[in-house]
Short mmCIF file of C-alpha atoms in Angstrom, two decimals:
data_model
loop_
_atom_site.label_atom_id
_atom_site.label_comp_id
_atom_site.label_asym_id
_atom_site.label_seq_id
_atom_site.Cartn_x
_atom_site.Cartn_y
_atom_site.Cartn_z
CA UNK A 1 64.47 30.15 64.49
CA UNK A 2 64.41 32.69 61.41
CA UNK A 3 62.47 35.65 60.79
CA UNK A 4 60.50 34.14 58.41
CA UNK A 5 59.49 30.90 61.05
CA UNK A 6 58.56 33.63 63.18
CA UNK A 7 56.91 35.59 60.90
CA UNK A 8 54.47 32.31 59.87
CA UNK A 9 53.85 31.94 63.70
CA UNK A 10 52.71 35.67 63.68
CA UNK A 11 50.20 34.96 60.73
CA UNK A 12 48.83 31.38 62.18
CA UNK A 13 48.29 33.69 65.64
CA UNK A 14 46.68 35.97 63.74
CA UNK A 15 44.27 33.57 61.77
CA UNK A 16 43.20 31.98 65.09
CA UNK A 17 45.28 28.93 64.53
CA UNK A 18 45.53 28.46 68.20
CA UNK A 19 45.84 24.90 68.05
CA UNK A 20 48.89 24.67 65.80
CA UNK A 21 50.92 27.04 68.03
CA UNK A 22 49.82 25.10 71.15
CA UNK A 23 51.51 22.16 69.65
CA UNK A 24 54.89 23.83 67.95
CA UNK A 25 58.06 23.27 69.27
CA UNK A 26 60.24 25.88 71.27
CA UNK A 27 63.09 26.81 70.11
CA UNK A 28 66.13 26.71 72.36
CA UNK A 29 66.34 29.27 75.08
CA UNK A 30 69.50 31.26 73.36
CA UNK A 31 67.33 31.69 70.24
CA UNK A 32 66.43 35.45 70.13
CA UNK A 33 63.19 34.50 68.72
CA UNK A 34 62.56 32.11 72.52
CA UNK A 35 60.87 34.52 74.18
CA UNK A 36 58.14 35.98 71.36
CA UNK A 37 57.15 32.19 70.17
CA UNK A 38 56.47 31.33 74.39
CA UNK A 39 54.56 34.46 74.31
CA UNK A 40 52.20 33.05 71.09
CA UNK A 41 51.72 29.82 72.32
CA UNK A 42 50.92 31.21 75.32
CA UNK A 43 48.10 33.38 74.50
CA UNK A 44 46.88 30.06 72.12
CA UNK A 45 46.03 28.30 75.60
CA UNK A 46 45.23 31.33 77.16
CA UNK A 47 42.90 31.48 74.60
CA UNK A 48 41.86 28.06 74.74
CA UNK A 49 41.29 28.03 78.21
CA UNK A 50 44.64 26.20 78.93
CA UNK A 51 44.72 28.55 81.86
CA UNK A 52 47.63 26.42 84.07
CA UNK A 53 49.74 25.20 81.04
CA UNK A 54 49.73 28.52 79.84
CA UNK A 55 51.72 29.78 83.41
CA UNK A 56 53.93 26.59 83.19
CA UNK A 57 55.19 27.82 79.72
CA UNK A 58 55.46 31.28 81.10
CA UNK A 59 57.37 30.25 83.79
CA UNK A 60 58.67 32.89 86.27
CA UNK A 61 60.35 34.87 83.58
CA UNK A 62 60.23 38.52 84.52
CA UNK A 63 60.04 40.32 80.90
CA UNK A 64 56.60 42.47 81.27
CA UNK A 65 55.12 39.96 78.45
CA UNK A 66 55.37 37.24 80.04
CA UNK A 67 54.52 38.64 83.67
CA UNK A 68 51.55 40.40 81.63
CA UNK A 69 50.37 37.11 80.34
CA UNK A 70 50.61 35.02 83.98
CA UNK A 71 48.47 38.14 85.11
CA UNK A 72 45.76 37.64 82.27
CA UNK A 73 45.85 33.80 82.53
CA UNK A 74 45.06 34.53 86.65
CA UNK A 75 42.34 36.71 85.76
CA UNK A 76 40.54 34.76 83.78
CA UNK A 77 40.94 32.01 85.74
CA UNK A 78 40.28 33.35 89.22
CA UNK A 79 36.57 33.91 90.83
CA UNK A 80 35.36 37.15 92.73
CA UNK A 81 37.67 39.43 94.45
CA UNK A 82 40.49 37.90 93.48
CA UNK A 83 40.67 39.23 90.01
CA UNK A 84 40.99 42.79 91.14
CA UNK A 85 44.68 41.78 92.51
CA UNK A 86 45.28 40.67 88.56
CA UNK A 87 43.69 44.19 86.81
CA UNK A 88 45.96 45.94 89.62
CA UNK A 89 48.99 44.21 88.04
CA UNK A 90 47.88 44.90 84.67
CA UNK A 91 47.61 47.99 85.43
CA UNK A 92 50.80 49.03 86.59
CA UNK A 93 52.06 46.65 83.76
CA UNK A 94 50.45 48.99 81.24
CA UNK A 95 52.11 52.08 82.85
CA UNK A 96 55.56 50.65 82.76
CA UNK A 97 55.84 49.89 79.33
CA UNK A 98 54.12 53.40 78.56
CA UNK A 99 57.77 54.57 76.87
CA UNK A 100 59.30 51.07 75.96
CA UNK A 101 61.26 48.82 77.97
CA UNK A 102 64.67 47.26 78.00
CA UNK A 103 64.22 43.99 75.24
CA UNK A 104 60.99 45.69 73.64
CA UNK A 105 60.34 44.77 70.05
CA UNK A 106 57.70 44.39 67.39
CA UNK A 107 58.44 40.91 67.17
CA UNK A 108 55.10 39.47 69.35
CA UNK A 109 57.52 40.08 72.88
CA UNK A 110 56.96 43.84 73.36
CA UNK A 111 54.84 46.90 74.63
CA UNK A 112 52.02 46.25 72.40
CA UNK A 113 51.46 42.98 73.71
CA UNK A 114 51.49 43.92 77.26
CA UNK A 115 48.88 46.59 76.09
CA UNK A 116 46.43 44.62 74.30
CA UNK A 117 46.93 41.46 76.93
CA UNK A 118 45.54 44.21 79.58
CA UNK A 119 42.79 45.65 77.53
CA UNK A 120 41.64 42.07 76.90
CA UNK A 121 41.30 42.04 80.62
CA UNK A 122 39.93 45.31 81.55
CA UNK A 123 37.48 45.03 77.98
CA UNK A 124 36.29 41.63 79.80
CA UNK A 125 35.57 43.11 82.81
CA UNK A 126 33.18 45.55 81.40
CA UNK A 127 35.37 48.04 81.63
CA UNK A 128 35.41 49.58 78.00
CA UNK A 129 36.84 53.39 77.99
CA UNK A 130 39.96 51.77 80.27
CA UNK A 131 40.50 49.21 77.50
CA UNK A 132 40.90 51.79 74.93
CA UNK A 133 42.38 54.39 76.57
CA UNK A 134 45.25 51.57 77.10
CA UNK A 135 44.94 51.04 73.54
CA UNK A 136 45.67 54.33 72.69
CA UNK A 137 42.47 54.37 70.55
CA UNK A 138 41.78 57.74 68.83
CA UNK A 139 45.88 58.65 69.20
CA UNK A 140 46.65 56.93 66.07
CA UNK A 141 48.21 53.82 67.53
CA UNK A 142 51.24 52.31 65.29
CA UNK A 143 50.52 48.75 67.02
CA UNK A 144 49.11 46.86 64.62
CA UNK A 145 47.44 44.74 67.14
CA UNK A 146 46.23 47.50 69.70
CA UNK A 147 44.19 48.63 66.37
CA UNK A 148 42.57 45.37 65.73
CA UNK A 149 41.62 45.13 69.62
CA UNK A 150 40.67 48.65 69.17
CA UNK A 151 38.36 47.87 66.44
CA UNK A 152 36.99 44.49 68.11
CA UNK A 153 35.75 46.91 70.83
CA UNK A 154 34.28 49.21 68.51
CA UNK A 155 32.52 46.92 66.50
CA UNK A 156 31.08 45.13 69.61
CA UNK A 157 29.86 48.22 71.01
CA UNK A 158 27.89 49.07 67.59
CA UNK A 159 30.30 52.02 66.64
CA UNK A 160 31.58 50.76 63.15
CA UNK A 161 32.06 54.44 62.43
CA UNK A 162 34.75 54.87 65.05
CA UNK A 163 36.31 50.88 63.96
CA UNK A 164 36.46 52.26 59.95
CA UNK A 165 38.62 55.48 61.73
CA UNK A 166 40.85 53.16 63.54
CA UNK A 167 41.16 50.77 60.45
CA UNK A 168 41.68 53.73 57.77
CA UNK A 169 44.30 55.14 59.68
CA UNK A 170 46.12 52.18 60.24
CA UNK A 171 46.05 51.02 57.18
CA UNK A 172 48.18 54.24 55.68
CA UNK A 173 50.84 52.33 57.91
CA UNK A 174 49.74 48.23 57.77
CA UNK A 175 48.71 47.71 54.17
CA UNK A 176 50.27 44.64 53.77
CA UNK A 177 49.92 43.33 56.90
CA UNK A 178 47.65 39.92 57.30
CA UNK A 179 46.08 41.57 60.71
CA UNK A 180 44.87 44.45 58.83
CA UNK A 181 43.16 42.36 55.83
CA UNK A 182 41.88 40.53 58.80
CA UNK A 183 40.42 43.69 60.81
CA UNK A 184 38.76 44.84 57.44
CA UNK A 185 37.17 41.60 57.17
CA UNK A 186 35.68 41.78 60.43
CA UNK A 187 34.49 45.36 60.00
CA UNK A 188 32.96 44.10 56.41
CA UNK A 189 30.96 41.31 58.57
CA UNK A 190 29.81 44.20 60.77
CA UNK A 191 28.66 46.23 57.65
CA UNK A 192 27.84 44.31 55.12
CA UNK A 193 27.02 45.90 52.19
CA UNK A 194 29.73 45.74 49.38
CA UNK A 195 32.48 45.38 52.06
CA UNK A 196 30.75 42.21 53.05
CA UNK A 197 31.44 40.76 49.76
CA UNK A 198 34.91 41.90 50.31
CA UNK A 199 35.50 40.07 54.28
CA UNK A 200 34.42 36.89 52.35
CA UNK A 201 37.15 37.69 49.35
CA UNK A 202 39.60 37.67 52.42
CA UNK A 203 38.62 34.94 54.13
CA UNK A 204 38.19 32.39 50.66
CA UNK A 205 42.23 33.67 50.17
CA UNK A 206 43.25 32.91 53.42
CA UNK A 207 41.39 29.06 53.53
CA UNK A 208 43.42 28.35 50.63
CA UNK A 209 46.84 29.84 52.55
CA UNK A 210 49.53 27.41 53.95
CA UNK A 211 47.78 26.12 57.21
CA UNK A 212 44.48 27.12 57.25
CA UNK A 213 42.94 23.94 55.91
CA UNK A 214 42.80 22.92 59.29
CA UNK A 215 42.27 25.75 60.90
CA UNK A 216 38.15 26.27 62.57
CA UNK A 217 38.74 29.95 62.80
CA UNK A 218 39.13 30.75 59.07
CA UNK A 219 36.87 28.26 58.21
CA UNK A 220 34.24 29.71 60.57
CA UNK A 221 34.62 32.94 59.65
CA UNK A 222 34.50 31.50 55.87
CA UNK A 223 31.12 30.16 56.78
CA UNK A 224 30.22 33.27 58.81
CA UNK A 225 30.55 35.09 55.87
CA UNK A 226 28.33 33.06 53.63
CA UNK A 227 26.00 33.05 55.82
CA UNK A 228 25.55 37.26 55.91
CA UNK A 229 25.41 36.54 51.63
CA UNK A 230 22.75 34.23 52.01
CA UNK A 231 24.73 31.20 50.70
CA UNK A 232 23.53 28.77 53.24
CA UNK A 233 24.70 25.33 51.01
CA UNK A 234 28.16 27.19 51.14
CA UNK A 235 27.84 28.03 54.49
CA UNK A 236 27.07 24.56 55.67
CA UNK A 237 30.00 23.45 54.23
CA UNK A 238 32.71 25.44 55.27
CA UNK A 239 30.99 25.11 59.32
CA UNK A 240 30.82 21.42 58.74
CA UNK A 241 34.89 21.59 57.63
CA UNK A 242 35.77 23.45 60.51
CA UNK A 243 33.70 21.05 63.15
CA UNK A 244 34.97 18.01 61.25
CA UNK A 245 38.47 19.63 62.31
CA UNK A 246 37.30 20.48 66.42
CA UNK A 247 34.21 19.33 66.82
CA UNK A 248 33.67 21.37 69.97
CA UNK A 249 34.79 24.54 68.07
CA UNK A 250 32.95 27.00 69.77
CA UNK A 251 32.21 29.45 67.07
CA UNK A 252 30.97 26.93 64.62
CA UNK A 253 28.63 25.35 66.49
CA UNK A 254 27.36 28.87 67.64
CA UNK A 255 26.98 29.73 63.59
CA UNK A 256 25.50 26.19 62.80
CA UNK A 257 22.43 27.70 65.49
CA UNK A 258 22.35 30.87 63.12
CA UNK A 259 22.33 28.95 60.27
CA UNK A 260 19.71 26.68 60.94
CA UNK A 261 17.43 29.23 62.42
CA UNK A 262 17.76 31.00 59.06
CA UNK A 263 16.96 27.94 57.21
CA UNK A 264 14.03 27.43 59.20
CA UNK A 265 14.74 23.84 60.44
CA UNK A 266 13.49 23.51 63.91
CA UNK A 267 14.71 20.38 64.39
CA UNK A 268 18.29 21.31 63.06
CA UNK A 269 18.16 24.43 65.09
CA UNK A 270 17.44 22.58 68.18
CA UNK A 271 20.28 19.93 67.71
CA UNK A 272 23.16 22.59 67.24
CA UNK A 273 21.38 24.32 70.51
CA UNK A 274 22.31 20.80 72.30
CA UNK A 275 25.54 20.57 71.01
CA UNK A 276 26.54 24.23 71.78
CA UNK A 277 25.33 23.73 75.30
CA UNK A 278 26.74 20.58 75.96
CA UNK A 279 30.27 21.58 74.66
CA UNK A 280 29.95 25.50 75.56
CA UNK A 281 26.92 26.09 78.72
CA UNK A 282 28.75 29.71 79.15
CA UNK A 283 28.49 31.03 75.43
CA UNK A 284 27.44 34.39 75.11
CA UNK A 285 24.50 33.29 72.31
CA UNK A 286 23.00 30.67 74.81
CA UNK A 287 23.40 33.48 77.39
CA UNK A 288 21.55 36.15 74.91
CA UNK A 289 18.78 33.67 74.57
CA UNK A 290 18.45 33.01 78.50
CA UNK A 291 18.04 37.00 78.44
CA UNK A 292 15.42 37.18 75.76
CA UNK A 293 13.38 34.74 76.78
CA UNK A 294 13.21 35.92 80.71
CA UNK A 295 12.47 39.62 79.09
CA UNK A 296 9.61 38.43 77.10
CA UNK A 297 8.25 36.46 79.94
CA UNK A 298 8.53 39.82 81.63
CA UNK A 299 6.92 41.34 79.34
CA UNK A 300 4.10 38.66 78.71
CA UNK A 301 3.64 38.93 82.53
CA UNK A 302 2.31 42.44 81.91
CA UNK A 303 -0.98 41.47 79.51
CA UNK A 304 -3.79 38.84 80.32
CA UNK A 305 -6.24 37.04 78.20
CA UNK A 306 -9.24 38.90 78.44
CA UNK A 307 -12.39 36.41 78.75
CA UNK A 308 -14.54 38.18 76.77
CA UNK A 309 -15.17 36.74 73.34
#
């Protein structure tokens, strides 16, 4: 495989194209480029929860990607106790590849990836100062993808201020990078403003890139987008592209709940509610409403109807 094959592999990861690199071909095991493309299709079932076909890709190859990724594909898949034995082996992961290894690159097979695989893990275990410090947040990081994790975290801790740092500093370095358009679309989402206006620029380029037309990510976050404008027919149609695409795709079923609520349509807002549960019980926005609703029945609890008229 060339540098440029590899290179569109990088992007498609980077776009959320998960699906795509699930289904692209190895090259042959003497190709230098083997080892990086296992490691993106990889994380693509990883990230699709294709937990057990993610460790039969990864085999028992010993390079600390690949040993990083069996660990975060254990983790996520494992139940009580048993994922501390997986954030141990992170851990020490993390600490070997502290000054580089023997192999490392920048070509989706080195350090940074066994960084940012382990500060996925420790972020989703609550643990959020770990996950940067591994990171390197606030030390200037020249990873381009430890900065967009860095930023994720920022953003979904409510610190845009710290995420604009990251992504400023960065970008002195990354300007032409796709992950870095992509990082200062997400903060724009997070702000909105004028750089909102600018995250949907990004995202209308990209849906027209090589690729994306069947990709739910970009089109999501297309739709996302229109959505914080107030262009709900826009909106609509962008979400609808992506679920015509996956029609379990998690995010856009999750939006088409925002987007109905925002229209008003109780009956709309209560279908994508079904869907979302029936495709997704464990998403965080049926979880946040499970939370609301048993704090305002606490709260409720607290008053009574007086009797008096």
């Amino acid at each position: 495989m060339d540098s440029d094959s590899l290179f569109y592999l990088q992007n498609q990861f980077y776009l959320g194209n998960y699906k795509y690199l699930c289904d692209n071909p190895l090259p042959p095991k003497s190709d230098p480029s083997y080892l990086a493309t296992v490691c993106y299709a990889a994380r693509s079932h990883i990230a699709l929860k294709n937990y057990s076909t993610a460790l039969s890709l990864l085999g028992s190859d010993t390079s600390p990607p690949s040993r990083a990724l069996r660990s975060l594909a254990k983790y996520l898949s494992a139940a009580g106790d048993d994922k501390d034995t997986y954030l141990e082996e992170l851990r020490d992961l993390s600490i070997e590849v502290e000054d580089g290894f023997e192999g490392d690159s920048e070509d989706g097979a080195g350090a940074g990836v066994v960084k940012v695989v382990a500060a996925t893990a420790f972020f989703a275990e609550g643990e959020v100062e770990e996950a940067l410090t591994t990171l390197g947040a606030g030390c200037k990081s020249r990873d381009i993808e430890c900065v967009a994790l860095i930023v994720h975290i920022y953003l979904s801790i409510a610190r845009p201020d710290l995420a604009k740092k990251e992504y400023e500093a960065a970008k002195k370095w990354a300007d032409d990078s796709l992950l870095i358009q992509m990082v200062e679309a997400a903060i724009g989402l997070a702000v909105g403003s004028r750089t909102l206006q600018t995250a949907q620029y990004i995202y209308a380029e990209q849906v027209s890139a090589p690729g994306s037309s069947t990709n739910p990510a970009i089109l999501t976050a297309k739709g996302i987008s229109h959505i914080l404008l107030g262009a709900y027919p826009e909106a609509e149609n962008a979400l609808n592209e992506a679920l015509t695409i996956d029609p379990k795709y998690s995010e856009a079923l999750a939006a088409k709940v925002t987007l109905a609520e925002l229209k008003g349509k109780k009956g709309e807002v209560d279908e994508a509610i079904a869907r979302l549960q029936s495709s997704h019980p464990d998403h965080i926005l049926l979880k946040d409403f499970v939370e609301k609703e048993s704090a305002f029945d606490t709260a409720a609890s607290q008053f009574a109807l007086s009797s008096e008229a």
